[in-house]
XYZ file of C-alpha atoms in Angstrom:
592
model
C 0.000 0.000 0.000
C 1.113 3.419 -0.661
C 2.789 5.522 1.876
C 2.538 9.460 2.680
C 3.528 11.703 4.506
C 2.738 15.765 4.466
C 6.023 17.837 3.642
C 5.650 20.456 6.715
C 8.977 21.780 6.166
C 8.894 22.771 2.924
C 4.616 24.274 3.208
C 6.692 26.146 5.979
C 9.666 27.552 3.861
C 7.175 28.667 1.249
C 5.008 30.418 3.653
C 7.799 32.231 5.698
C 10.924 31.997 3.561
C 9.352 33.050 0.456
C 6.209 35.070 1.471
C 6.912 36.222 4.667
C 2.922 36.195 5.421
C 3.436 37.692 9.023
C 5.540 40.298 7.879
C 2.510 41.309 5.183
C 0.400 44.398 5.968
C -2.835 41.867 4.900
C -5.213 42.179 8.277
C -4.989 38.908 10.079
C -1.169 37.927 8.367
C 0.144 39.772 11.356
C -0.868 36.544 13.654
C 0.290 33.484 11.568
C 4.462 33.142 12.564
C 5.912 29.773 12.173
C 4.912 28.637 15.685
C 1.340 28.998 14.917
C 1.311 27.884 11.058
C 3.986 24.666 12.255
C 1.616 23.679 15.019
C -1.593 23.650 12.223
C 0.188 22.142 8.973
C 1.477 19.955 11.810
C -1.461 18.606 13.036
C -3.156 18.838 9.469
C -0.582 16.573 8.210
C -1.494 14.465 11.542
C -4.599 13.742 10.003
C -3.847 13.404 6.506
C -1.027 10.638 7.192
C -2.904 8.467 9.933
C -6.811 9.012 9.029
C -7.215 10.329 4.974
C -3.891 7.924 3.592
C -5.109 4.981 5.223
C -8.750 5.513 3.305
C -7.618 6.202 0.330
C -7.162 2.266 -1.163
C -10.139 2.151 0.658
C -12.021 4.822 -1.231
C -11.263 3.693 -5.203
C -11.308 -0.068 -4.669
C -15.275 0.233 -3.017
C -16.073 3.052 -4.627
C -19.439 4.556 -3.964
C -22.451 2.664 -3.899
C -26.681 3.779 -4.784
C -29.050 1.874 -2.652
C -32.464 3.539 -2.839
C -32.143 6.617 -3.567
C -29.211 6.794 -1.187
C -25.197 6.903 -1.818
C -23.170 4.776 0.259
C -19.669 6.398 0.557
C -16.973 3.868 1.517
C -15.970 2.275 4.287
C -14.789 4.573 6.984
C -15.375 7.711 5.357
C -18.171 8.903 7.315
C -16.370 8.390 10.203
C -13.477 10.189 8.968
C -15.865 12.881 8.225
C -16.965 13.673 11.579
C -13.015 13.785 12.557
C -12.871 16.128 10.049
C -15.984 18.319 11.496
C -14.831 17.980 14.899
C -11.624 18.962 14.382
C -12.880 22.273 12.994
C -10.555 21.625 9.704
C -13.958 22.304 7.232
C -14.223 26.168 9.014
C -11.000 26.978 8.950
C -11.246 30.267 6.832
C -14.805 30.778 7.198
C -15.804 33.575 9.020
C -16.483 33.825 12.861
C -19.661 35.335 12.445
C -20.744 31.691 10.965
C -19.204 29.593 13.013
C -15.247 29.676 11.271
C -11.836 30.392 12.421
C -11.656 33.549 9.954
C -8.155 32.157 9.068
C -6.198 33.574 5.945
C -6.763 31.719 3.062
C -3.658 31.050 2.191
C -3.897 29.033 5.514
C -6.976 27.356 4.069
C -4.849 26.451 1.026
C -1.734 25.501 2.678
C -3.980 22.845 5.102
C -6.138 21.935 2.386
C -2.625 20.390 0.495
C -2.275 17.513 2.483
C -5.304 16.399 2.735
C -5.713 16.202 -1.235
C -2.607 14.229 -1.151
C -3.653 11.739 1.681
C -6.999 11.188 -0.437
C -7.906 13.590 -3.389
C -12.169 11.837 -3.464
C -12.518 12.400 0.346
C -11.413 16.228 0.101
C -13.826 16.692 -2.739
C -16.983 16.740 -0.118
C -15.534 19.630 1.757
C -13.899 21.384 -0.925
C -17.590 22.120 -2.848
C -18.824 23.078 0.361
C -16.450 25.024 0.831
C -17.030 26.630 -2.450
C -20.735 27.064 -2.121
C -19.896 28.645 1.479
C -18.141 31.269 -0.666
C -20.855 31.741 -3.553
C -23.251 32.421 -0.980
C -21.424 35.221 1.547
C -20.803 36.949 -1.972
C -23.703 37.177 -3.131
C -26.593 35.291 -0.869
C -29.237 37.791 1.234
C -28.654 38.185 4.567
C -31.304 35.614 5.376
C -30.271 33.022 3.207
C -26.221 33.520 4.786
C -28.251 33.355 8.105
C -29.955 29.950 7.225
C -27.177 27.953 5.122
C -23.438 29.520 5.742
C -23.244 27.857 9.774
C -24.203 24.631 8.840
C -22.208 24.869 5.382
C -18.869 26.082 7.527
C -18.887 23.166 9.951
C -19.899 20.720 6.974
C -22.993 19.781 8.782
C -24.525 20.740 5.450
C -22.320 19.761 2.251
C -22.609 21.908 -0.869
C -22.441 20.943 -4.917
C -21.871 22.888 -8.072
C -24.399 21.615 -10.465
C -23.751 23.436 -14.254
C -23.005 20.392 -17.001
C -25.895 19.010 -18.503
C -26.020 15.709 -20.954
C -25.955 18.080 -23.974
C -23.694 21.174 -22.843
C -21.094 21.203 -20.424
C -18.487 24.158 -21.480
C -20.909 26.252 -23.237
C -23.831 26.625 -20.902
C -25.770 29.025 -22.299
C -26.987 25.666 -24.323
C -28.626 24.769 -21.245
C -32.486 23.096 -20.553
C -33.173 23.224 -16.857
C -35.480 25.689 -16.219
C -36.759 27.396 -13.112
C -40.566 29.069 -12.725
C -41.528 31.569 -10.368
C -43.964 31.233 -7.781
C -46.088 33.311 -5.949
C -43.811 33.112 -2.557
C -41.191 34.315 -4.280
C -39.372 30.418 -4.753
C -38.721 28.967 -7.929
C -39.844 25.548 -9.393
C -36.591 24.197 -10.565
C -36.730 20.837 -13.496
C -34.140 19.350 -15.184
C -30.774 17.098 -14.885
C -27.524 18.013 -14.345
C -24.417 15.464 -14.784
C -21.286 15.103 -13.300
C -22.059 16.390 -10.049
C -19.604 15.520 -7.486
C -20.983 14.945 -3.729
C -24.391 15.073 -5.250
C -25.474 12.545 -2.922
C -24.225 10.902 -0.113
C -24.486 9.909 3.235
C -21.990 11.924 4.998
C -24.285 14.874 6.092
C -27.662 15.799 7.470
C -28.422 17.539 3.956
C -27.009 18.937 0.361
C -27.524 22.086 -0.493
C -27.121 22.208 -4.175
C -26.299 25.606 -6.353
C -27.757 25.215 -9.521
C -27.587 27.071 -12.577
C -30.790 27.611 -14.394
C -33.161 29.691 -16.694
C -36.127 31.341 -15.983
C -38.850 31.121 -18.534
C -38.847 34.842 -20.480
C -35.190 35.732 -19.681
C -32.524 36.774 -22.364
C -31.355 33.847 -24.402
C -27.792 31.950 -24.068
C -25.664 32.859 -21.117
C -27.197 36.006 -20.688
C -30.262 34.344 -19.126
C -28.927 31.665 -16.911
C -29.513 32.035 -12.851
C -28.447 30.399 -9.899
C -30.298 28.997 -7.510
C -30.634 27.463 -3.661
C -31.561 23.890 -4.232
C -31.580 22.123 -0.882
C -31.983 18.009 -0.625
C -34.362 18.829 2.151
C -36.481 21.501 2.639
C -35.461 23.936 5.780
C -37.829 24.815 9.067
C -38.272 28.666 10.031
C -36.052 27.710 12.799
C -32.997 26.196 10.484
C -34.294 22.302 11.476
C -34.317 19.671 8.628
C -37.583 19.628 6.722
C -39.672 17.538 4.261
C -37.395 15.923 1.192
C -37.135 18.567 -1.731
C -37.734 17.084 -5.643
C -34.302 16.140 -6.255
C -32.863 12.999 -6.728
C -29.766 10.893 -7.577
C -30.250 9.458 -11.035
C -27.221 7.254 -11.102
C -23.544 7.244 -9.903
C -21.214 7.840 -13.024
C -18.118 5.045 -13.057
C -15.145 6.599 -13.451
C -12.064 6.304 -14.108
C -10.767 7.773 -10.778
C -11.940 9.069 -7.920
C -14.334 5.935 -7.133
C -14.525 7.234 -3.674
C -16.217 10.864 -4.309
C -20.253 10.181 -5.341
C -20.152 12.224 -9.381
C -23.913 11.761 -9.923
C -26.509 12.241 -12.218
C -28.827 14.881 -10.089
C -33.007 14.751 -11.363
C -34.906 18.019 -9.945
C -38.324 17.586 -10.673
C -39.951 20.825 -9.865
C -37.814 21.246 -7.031
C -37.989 24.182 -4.409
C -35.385 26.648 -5.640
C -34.383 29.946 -4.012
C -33.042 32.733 -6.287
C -29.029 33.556 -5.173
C -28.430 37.108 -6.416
C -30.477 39.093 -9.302
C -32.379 37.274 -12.061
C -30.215 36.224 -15.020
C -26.644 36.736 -13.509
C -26.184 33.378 -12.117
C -22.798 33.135 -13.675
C -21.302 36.166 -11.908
C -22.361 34.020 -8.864
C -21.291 31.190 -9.807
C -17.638 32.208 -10.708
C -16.894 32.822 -7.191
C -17.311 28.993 -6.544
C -15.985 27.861 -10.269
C -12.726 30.593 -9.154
C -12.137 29.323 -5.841
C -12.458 25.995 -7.341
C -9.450 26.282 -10.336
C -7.251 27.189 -7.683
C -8.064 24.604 -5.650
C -7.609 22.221 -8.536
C -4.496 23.660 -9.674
C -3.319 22.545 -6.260
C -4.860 19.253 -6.786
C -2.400 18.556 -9.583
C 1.060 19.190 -7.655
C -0.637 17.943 -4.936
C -1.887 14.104 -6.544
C 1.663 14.182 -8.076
C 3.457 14.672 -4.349
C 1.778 12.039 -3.097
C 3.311 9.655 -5.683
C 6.787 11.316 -6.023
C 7.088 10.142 -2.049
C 6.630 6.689 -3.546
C 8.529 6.819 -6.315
C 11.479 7.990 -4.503
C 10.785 5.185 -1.967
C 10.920 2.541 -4.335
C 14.018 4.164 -6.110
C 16.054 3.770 -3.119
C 14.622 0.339 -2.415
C 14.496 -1.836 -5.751
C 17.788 -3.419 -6.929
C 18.282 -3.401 -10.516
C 21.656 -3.032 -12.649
C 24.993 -1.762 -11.409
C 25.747 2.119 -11.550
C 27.903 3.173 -14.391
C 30.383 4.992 -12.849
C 30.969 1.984 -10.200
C 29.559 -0.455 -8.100
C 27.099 1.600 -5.270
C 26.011 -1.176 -3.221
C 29.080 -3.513 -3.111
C 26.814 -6.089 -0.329
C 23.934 -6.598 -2.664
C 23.421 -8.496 -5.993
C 22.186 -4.610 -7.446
C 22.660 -1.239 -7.121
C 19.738 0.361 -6.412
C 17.279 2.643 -9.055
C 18.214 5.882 -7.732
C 22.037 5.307 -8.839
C 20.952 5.460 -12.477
C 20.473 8.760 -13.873
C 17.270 8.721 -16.157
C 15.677 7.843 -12.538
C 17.523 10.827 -11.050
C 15.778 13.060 -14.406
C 12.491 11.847 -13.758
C 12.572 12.351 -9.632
C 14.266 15.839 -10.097
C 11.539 16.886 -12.412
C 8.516 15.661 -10.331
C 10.253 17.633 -7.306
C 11.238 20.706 -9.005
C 7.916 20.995 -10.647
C 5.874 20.251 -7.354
C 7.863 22.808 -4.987
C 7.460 25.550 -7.544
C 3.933 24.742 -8.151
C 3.432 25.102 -3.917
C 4.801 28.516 -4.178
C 2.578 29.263 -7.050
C -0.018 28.595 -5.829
C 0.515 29.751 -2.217
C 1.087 32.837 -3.536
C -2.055 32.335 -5.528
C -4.168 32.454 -2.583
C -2.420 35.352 -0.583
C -3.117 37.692 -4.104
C -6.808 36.001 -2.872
C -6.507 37.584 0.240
C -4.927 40.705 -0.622
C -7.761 41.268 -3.604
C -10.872 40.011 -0.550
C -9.737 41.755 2.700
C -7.878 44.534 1.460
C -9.961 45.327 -1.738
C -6.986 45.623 -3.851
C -8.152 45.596 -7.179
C -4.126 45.318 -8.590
C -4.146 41.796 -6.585
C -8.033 40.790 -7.634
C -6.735 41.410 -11.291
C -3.086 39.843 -11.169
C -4.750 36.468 -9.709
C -7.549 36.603 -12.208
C -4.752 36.363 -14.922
C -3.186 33.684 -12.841
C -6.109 31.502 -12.290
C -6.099 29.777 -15.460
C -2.578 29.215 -15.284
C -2.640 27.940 -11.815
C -5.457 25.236 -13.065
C -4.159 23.917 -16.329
C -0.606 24.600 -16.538
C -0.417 22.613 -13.133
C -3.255 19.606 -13.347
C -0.677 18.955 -17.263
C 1.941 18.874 -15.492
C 0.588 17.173 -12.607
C -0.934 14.708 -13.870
C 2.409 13.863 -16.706
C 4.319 13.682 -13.112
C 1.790 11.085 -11.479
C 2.733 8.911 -14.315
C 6.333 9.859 -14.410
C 6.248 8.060 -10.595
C 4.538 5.092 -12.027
C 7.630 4.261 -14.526
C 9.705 4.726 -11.634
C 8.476 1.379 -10.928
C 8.246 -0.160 -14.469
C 5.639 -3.031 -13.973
C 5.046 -2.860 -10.682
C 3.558 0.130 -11.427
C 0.810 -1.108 -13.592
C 0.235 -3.384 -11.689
C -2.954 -2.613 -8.757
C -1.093 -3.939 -5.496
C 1.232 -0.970 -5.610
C -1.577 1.563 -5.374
C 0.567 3.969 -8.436
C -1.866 3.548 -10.915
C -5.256 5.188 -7.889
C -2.579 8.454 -8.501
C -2.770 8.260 -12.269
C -6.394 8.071 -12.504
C -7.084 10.481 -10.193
C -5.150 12.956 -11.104
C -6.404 12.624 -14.857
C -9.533 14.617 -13.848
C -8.120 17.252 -13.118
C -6.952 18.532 -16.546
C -10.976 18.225 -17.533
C -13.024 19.757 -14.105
C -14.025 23.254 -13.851
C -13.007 24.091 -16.974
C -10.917 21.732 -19.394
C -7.380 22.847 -20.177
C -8.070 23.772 -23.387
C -10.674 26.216 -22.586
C -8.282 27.551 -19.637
C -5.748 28.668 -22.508
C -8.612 30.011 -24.341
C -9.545 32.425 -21.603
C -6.388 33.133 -20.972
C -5.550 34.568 -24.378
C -9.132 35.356 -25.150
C -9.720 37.411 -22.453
C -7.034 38.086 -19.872
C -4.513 39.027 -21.176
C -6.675 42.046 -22.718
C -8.673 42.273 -19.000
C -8.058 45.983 -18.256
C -6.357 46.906 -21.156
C -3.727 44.543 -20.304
C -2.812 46.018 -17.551
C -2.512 42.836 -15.659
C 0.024 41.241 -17.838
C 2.216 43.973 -17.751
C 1.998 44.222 -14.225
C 3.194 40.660 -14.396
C 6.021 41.263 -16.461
C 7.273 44.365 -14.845
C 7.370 42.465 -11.716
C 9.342 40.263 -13.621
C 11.675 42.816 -14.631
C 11.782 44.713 -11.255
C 12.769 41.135 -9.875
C 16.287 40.531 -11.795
C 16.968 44.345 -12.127
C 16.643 44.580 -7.785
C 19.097 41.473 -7.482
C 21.399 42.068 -10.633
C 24.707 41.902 -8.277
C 23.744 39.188 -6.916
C 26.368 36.358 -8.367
C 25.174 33.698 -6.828
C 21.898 34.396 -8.093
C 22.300 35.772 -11.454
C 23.561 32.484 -13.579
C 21.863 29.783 -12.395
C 18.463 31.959 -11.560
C 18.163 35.520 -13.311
C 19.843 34.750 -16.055
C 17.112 31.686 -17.465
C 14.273 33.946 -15.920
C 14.908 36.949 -18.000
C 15.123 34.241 -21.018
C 12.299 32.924 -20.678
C 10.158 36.206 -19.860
C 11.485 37.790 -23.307
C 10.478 34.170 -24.976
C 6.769 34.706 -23.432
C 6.800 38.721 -24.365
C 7.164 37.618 -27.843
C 4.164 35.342 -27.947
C 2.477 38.168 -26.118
C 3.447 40.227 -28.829
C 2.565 37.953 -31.920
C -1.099 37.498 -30.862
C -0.734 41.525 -30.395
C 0.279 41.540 -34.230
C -1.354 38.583 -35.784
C -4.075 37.950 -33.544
C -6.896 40.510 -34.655
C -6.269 39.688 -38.382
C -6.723 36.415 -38.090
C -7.980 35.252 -34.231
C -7.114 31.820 -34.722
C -3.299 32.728 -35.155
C -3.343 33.619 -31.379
C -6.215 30.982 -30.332
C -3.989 27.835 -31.963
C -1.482 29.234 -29.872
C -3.144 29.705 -26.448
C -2.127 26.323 -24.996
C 1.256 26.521 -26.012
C 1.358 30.150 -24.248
C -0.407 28.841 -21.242
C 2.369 26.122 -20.850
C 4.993 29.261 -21.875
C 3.446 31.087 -18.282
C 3.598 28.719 -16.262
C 7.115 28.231 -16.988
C 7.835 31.731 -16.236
C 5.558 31.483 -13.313
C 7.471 28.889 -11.484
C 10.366 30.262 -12.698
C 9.819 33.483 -11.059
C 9.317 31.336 -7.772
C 12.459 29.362 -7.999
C 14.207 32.208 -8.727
C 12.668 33.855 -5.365
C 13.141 30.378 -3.461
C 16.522 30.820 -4.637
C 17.171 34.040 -3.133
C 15.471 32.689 0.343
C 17.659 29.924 0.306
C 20.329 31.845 -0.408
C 19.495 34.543 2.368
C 19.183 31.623 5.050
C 22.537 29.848 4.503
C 24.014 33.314 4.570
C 22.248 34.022 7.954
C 23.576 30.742 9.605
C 20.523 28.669 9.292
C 20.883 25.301 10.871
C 19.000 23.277 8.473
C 22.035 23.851 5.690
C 21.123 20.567 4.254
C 17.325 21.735 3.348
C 18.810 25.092 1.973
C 21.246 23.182 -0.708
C 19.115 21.119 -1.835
C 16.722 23.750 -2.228
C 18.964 25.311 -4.706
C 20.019 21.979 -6.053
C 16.221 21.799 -7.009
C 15.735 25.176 -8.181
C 18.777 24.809 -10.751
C 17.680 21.642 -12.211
C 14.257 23.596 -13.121
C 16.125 26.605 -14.075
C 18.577 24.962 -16.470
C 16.462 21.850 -17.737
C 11.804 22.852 -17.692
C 12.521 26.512 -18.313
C 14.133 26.369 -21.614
C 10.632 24.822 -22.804
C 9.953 28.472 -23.695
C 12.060 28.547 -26.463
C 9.598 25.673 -28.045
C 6.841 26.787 -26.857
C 7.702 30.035 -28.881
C 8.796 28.105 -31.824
C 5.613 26.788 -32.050
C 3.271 29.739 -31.695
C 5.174 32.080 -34.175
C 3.822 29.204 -36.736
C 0.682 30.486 -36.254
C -2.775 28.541 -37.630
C -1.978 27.414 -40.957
C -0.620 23.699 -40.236
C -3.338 23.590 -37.317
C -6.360 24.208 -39.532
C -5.014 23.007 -43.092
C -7.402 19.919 -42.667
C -11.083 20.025 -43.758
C -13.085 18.215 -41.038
C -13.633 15.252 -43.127
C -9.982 14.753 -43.610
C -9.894 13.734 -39.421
C-alpha cells in the first residue's frame, strides 16, 4: 500500500521563507508566525497521514455505492468525516460570524494540500462546500447567509456545483433546466444536471445544491442563466431539517478515478429553488465557486503528483536493478539500487522541481486572494484573475504527466494494482478536464485576460518580472543559475504576447492555436519566477547561519535543475506559436 507523509517543512519555507505572510500588511497575516502555522500544517498533516492515507485504497477499490435513492460512501469515510468536522478543519477560513476560524486563506490552502494528497475523493466533499460557502457570503441575502453559511462552515450541510448538462457542459448558455416563479417568491426548478460531485451521499444531514438555471422569459444563451438554492431537504423557520425537496440521484457515473467521491446524475423535478443574487446573472455568482475551485484544482495537480513522487522515490532507493555506471554503489547486494541510475535521477528531479514551484505558485495564488478580498486591492483581484487559469491547467498537465512519471519509476510494478501507483494516475487525470478543461483555460487566458483591463494585468506581471532581476542584478550567486534563465524565458513569453498583439486581430485563430502553447509558456515563467525567489530565500538563510544547511542546498540543487532543464521549454513553446494557424487548420473536417 502506498505511503505518505505531508512535507511540513517545505509548506513552511514557502510560507515564511518566500512570502513572509506575518511580515505582510494583509489584516490577520500579522498573527500566523511559524509557531502557529507549524503547530496547524502539523497537526493537518497528523490527520492526513494516519486518518485520509489509510482511506484512500479504501475509497477507489469500493467506490461509492446507490441503494435507494441513497449513496453509500466507503468504508470509513463517514467516520473520517466527523473527525474532520470535529476537528474544525472544514471552518478553517470561514468567518467567525458563521461559526469559522476567519483564518487567511492562504492558511486554508496551505492545510487543504495535504489532505488532497492523503486522499484527493474524500477532500472533494468539503472542498464544494467550501465553495458554495463562498458563492453564498458573496452574493446570498442576509437571510439566506443566516440559514445555510453555519451549517455549510462546519460541513454539517455539504454543498455541490451543479452546471453540465447531458448536452452542454463548457458552453452553458446551451442549457435546458429551467426554473418558474412562484407566488412566494421560490422557484420551481426541473431538469438534470451530470457530473455532479458529492451530489449525494451519506456523509451529512443535507445537500444544499447551487444550480444554474433559466427562468422562462429571460434573455437567451448565457445572458439568461440564474443560480439557484436547491436544498436536498427543505429547511424549518427555525434552520431544522424539513420535508425531502424534488431532487434525486439518477445514477452514480463510473469513473475512471476518484471511485470514492459520489459524481452523480442529479433529477430536480420541480424542485424548491431559491433565487441567489439578481435574475439572469447566475454566472457572476457562480464564478466565485468555479474561481475558488481552479485554484483549488491547480493545487490538486502538484498535490496528486506529491503524493506519488514520495513513492517513487521510496521505491528508487529500495528496488535493486543493474549496477551504476560509474561503479559499483552497493558492493553487499546483488544490485545497485534505481536511484544510482540517472534517467531515474531526471524523472525524480523533475517531479520535485515541478511540485515545490507549483506550492509557491499557488501559495502565492491564494495570498493575491486575500490581498484582492480583505484589502480590496483591485491590482491583486486582477493579477490572480490572470493567474487563475494558469494555476489550473498549466499545473493539473503537469501534474498529472508527473503522477505517471512516478509510475515508470516502478516499471511493472507500477501497472500493476497492489502498488496503489496507478489510484494516482487516474485520479489525477480529472483534473486537466473539471471546472473548466485545459483547453478552454488557454482560451480564456488569451481570449480574455490578457486584454482584461487593457492589459494592464500582464504587464503588471512582467514588470514584476523585470523589477525582480533588475533589484538582485549583483547578486552572483543568483544571477547564472536563476536571473539569467528567468529573464530568457520572460522575453520568450513577451514575444508570444506580442505575436497574438500583431497577428491575432487579423486572423484570431493565429493567437487561439497558440493559447495552450502560451499557457504552458506562463507557467514556466511562473514557477520560474518562484524558484528564482526560493533561490534568493535559500540563499538569504545559509548566509544568515541557518541550521537546516542541508534543506537550503538542496533547495537550490532543485531550483537549478528547473532553471537549467523545464525553463528552456519556452524557447519551443515560442517556436511553435510564431507558426501560427496554418498547419493547425489546413485539414477540412472530413480529412480527421
Amino acid at each position: 500500500m502506498p505511503s505518505f507523509t505531508a512535507n511540513t517543512k517545505d509548506m513552511q519555507f514557502v510560507l515564511h521563507d518566500l512570502l513572509k505572510i506575518s511580515e505582510q500588511d494583509i489584516p490577520g497575516f500579522s498573527e500566523l508566525d511559524r509557531d502557529f502555522t507549524g503547530a496547524v500544517l502539523e497537526e493537518a498533516g497528523k490527520i492526513s497521514n494516519e486518518v485520509l492515507a489509510p482511506l484512500n485504497v479504501v475509497g477507489d477499490t469500493e467506490g461509492c455505492v446507490l441503494e435507494n435513492g441513497v449513496v453509500r460512501t466507503p468504508t470509513g469515510f463517514k467516520e473520517a468525516f466527523d473527525q474532520m468536522r470535529e476537528g474544525g478543519w472544514t471552518a478553517l477560513d470561514a468567518s467567525e460570524e458563521f461559526g469559522g476560524q476567519s483564518m487567511p486563506y492562504v492558511m486554508h490552502t496551505a492545510v487543504n494540500e495535504p489532505f488532497v494528497s492523503a486522499n484527493m475523493a474524500f477532500n472533494m466533499y468539503q472542498g464544494l462546500t467550501h465553495g458554495a460557502y463562498s458563492a453564498i457570503l458573496e452574493h446570498g441575502s442576509g437571510e439566506q447567509k443566516k440559514t445555510y453559511l453555519p451549517k455549510l462552515a462546519s460541513c454539517e450541510w455539504t454543498g455541490t456545483m451543479n452546471l453540465t448538462e447531458p448536452h452542454c457542459g463548457t458552453d452553458l448558455g446551451l442549457m435546458r433546466t429551467k426554473a418558474v416563479p412562484q407566488d412566494d417568491g421560490s422557484f420551481q426548478v426541473s431538469g438534470q444536471k451530470i457530473f455532479i460531485s458529492a451530489g449525494e451521499h451519506d456523509m451529512s444531514d443535507n445537500i444544499i445544491h447551487l444550480v444554474l438555471a433559466k427562468i422562462p422569459g429571460g434573455p437567451d444563451g448565457i445572458k439568461g442563466v440564474s443560480l439557484f438554492i436547491v436544498p436536498k431537504f427543505l429547511v424549518n423557520d427555525d434552520g431544522s431539517v424539513g420535508a425531502r425537496n424534488g431532487v434525486s440521484c439518477g445514477k452514480i457515473e463510473e469513473k475512471m478515478g476518484i471511485h470514492g467521491n459520489s459524481t452523480c446524475v442529479m433529477n430536480y423535478d420541480e424542485a424548491t429553488g431559491y433565487l441567489i443574487g439578481e435574475e439572469h446573472k447566475g454566472m457572476r455568482a457562480m464564478f466565485v465557486m468555479m474561481n475558488e475551485a481552479r485554484l483549488g484544482v491547480g493545487l490538486q495537480g502538484y498535490a496528486a503528483a506529491e503524493a506519488a513522487y514520495q513513492n517513487a522515490v521510496i521505491y528508487a532507493n529500495d528496488r535493486l536493478q543493474g549496477r551504476a555506471v560509474t561503479g559499483t554503489e552497493n558492493p553487499e547486494g546483488p544490485a545497485d539500487p534505481l536511484i544510482v541510475h540517472p534517467d531515474i535521477r531526471r524523472n525524480l528531479m523533475e517531479q520535485k522541481s515541478f511540485i515545490e514551484g507549483a506550492r509557491a505558485f499557488t501559495y502565492w495564488g491564494a495570498n493575491l486572494i486575500d490581498r484582492a478580498h480583505r484589502m480590496r486591492d483591485a491590482d491583486a483581484d486582477g493579477l490572480i484573475s490572470l493567474l487563475t487559469p494558469i494555476i489550473k491547467g498549466f499545473q493539473t498537465d503537469k501534474g498529472f504527466e508527473y503522477a505517471t512519471a512516478a509510475q515508470q519509476v516502478y516499471g511493472g510494478h507500477g501497472y500493476i494494482e497492489e502498488w496503489g501507483m496507478s489510484q494516482f494516475a487516474r485520479d489525477a487525470r480529472i483534473a486537466m478536464i473539471y471546472e473548466g478543461a485545459n483547453g478552454v483555460q488557454a482560451l480564456d487566458l488569451v481570449g480574455r485576460k490578457l486584454a482584461q483591463d487593457g492589459g494592464k494585468h500582464v504587464m503588471a506581471f512582467f514588470e514584476m518580472v523585470k523589477t525582480f532581476i533588475k533589484e538582485n542584478k549583483g547578486n552572483e550567486a543568483l544571477k547564472a543559475d536563476f536571473l539569467d534563465p528567468l529573464k530568457a524565458a520572460s522575453k520568450d513569453l513577451q514575444s508570444a504576447a506580442m505575436y497574438f498583439m500583431q497577428n491575432g486581430m487579423t486572423n484570431p485563430n493565429n493567437a487561439l492555436a497558440g493559447s495552450y502553447d502560451f499557457m504552458t509558456m506562463f507557467g514556466h515563467v511562473c514557477i520560474g519566477l518562484m524558484w528564482a525567489k526560493m533561490g534568493k530565500a535559500s540563499l538569504e538563510a545559509l548566509e544568515g547561519g541557518a541550521s537546516d544547511t542541508e534543506f537550503y542546498k538542496t533547495k537550490l540543487a532543485t531550483g537549478r535543475f528547473y532553471m537549467a532543464r523545464q525553463l528552456p521549454a519556452t524557447t519551443m513553446h515560442l517556436a511553435r506559436i510564431e507558426t501560427g494557424a496554418d498547419t493547425v487548420m489546413a485539414l477540412d473536417a472530413a480529412s480527421f
